[in-house]
Short mmCIF file of C-alpha atoms in Angstrom, two decimals:
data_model
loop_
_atom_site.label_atom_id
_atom_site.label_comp_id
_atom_site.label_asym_id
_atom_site.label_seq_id
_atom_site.Cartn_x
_atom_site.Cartn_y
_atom_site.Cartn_z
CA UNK A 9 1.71 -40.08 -13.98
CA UNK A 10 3.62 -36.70 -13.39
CA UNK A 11 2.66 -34.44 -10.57
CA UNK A 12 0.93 -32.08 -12.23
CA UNK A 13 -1.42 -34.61 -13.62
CA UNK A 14 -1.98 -36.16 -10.41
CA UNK A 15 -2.40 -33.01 -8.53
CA UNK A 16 -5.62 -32.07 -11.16
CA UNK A 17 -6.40 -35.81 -10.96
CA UNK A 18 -6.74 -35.56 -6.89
CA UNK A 19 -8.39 -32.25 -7.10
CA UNK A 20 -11.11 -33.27 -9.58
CA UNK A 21 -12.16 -36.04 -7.29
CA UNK A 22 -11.73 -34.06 -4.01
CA UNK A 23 -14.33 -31.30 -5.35
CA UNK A 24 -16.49 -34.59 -7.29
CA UNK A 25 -19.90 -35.56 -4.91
CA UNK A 26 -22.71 -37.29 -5.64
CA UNK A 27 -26.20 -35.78 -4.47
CA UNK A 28 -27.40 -36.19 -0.94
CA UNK A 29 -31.08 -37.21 -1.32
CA UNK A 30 -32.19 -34.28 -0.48
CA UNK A 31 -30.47 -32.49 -3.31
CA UNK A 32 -32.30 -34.73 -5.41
CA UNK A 33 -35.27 -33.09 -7.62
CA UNK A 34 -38.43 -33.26 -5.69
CA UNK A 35 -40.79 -32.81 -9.36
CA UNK A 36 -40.51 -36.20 -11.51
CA UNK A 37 -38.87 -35.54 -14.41
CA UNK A 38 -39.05 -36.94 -18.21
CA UNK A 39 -36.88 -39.32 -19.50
CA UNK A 40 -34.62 -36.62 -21.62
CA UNK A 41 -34.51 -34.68 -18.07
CA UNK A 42 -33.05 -37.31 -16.21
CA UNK A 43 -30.26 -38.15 -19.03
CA UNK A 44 -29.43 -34.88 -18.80
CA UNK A 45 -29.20 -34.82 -14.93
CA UNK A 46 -27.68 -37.62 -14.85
CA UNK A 47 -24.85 -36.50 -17.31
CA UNK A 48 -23.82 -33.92 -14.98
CA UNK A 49 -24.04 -35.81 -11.95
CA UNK A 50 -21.86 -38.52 -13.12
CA UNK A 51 -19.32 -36.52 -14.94
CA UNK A 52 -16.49 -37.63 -12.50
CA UNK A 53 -14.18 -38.91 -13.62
CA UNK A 54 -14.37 -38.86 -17.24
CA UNK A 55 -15.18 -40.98 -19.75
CA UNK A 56 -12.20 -42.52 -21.83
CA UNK A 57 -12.60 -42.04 -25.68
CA UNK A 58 -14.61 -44.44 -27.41
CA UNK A 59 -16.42 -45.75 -23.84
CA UNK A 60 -19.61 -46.11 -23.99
CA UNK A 61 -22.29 -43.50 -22.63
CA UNK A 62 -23.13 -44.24 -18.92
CA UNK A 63 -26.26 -43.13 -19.35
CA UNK A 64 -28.55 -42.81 -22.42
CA UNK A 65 -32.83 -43.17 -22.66
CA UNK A 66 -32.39 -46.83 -24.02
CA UNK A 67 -29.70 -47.98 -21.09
CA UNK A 68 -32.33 -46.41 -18.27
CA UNK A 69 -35.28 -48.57 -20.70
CA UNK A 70 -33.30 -51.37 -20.09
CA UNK A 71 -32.69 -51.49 -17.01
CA UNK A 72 -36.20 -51.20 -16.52
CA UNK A 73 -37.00 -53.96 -18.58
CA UNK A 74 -34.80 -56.02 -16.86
CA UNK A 75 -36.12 -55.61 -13.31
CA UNK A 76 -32.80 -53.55 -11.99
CA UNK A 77 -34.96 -50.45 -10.76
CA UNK A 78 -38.50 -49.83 -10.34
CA UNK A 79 -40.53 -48.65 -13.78
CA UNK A 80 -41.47 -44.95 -14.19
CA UNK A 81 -44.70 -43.89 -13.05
CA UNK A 82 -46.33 -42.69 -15.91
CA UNK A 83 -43.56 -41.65 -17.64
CA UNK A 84 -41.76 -39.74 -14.89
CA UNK A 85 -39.07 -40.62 -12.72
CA UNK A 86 -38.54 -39.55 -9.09
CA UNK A 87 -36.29 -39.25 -6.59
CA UNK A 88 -36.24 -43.08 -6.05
CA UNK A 89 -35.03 -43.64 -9.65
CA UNK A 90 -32.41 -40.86 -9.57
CA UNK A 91 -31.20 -42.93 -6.74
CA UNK A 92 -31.23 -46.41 -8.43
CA UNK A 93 -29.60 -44.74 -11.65
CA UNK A 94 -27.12 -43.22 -9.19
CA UNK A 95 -26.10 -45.99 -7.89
CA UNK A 96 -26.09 -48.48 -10.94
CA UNK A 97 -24.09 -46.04 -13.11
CA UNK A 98 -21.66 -45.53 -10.62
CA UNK A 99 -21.35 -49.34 -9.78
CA UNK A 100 -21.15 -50.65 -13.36
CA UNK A 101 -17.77 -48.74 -14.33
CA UNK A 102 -16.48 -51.36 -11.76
CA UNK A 103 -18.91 -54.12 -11.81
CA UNK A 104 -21.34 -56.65 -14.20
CA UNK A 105 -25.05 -55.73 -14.01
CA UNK A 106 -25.56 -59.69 -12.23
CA UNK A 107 -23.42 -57.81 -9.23
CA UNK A 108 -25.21 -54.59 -9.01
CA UNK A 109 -28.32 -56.53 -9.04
CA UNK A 110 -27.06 -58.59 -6.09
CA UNK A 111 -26.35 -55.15 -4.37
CA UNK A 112 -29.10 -53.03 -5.53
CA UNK A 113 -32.98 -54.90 -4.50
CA UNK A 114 -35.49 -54.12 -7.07
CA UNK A 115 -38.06 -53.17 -5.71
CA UNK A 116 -37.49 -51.13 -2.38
CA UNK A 117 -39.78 -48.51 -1.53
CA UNK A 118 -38.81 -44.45 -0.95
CA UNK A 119 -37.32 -45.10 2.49
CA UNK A 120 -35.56 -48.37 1.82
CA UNK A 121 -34.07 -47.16 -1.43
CA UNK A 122 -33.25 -43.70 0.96
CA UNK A 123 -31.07 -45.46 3.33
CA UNK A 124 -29.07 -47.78 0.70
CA UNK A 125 -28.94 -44.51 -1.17
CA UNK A 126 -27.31 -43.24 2.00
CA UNK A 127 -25.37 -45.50 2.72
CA UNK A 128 -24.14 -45.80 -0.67
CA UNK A 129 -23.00 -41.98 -0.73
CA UNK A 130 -20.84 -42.56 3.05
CA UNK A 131 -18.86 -45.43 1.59
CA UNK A 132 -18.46 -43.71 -1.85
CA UNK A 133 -17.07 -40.74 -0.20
CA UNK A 134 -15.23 -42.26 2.82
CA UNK A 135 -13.27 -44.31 -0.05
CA UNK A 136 -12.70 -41.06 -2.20
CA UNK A 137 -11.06 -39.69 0.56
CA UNK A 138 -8.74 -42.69 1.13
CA UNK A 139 -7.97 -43.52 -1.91
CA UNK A 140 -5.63 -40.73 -3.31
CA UNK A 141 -3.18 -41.37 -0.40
CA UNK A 142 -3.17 -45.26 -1.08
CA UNK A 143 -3.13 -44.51 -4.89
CA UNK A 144 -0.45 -42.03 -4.47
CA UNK A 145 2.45 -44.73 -2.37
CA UNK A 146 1.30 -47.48 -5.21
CA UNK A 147 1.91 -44.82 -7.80
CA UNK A 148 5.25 -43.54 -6.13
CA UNK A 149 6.35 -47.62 -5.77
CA UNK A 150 5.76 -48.92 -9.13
CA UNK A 151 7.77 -45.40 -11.09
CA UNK A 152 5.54 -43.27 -13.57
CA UNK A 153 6.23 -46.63 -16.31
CA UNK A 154 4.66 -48.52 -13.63
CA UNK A 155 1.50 -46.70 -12.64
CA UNK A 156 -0.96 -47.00 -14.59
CA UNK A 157 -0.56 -51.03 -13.95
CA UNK A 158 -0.47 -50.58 -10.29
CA UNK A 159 -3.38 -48.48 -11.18
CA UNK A 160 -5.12 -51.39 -12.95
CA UNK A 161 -4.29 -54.03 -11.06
CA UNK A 162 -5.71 -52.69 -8.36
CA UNK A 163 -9.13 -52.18 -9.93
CA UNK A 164 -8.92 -55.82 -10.67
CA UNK A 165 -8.26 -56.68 -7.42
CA UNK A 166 -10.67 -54.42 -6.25
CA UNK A 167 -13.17 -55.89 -8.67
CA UNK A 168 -12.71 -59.82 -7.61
CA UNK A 169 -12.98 -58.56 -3.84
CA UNK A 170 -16.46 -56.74 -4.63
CA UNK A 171 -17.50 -59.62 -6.57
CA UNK A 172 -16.39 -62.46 -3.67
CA UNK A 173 -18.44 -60.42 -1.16
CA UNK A 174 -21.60 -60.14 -3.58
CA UNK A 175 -21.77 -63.88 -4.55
CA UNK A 176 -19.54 -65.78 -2.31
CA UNK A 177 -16.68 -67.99 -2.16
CA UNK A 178 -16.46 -69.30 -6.19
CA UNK A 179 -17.33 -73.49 -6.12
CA UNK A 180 -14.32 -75.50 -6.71
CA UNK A 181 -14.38 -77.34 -10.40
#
């Protein structure tokens, strides 16, 4: 990665935050309204080509369906579902759905799903703040050839740790 690219790179995600609660809408919205909130909330960092949508009316049906966040009440979602879809789209750029459900109850009420919410946010940010400087001496170690492996392999790493502290020491075959 030259240094220009890194410097827009490191910029992007030092202006990128996620919405405190409070910045959340307080009217429940339709299903079309959240996509579209959702969209911009979540348009850090970008989407590679050919990825699929985070976020679409049938993924948010889904994950419904499957028990990952509380259903809409009468076809509106609040505050406590912007948080959920937060918080799952975020996670599953890095993570399998069985994870997120691990980390994410289903079924917490306003202030429960508040204070993961919150919590959430401080370690999302406290690690975007980190992370550039870490990134950067792995970057400037492995040469520009080099970096987007270092890059990778330390999402993977990052990836098995996450998944060892969600479900545990893996059983011995």
């Amino acid at each position: 990665m030259q240094q220009e690219q890194w410097g827009a790179w490191e910029a992007q995600l030092a202006a990128f935050r996620l919405p405190e609660w409070e910045s959340l809408p307080e009217l429940e919205l339709y299903m079309d309204q959240v996509v579209v909130l959702m969209g911009r909330y979540l348009s850090f960092p970008p989407q590679a080509e050919g990825d699929d949508k985070l976020i679409t009316a049938s993924i948010v049906n889904n994950y419904v369906r499957m028990k990952i966040m509380p259903p809409p009440v009468k076809k509106k979602y609040g505050r406590v579902h912007l948080a959920y879809l937060l918080m799952i789209c975020t996670l599953k750029r890095s993570l399998p759905i069985a994870a997120i459900q691990r980390l994410i109850p289903a079924q917490m009420d306003e202030e429960e799903t508040r204070a993961l919410y919150g919590r959430f946010l401080l370690c999302f940010q406290e690690t975007a703040e980190a992370f550039p400087r870490y990134t950067l001496s792995l970057l400037e170690r492995s040469g520009p050839e080099g970096g987007p492996l270092a890059a990778a392999a330390s999402a993977t790493l990052s990836r098995a740790l996450s998944e060892y502290l969600i479900f545990g020491e893996p059983k011995a075959e």
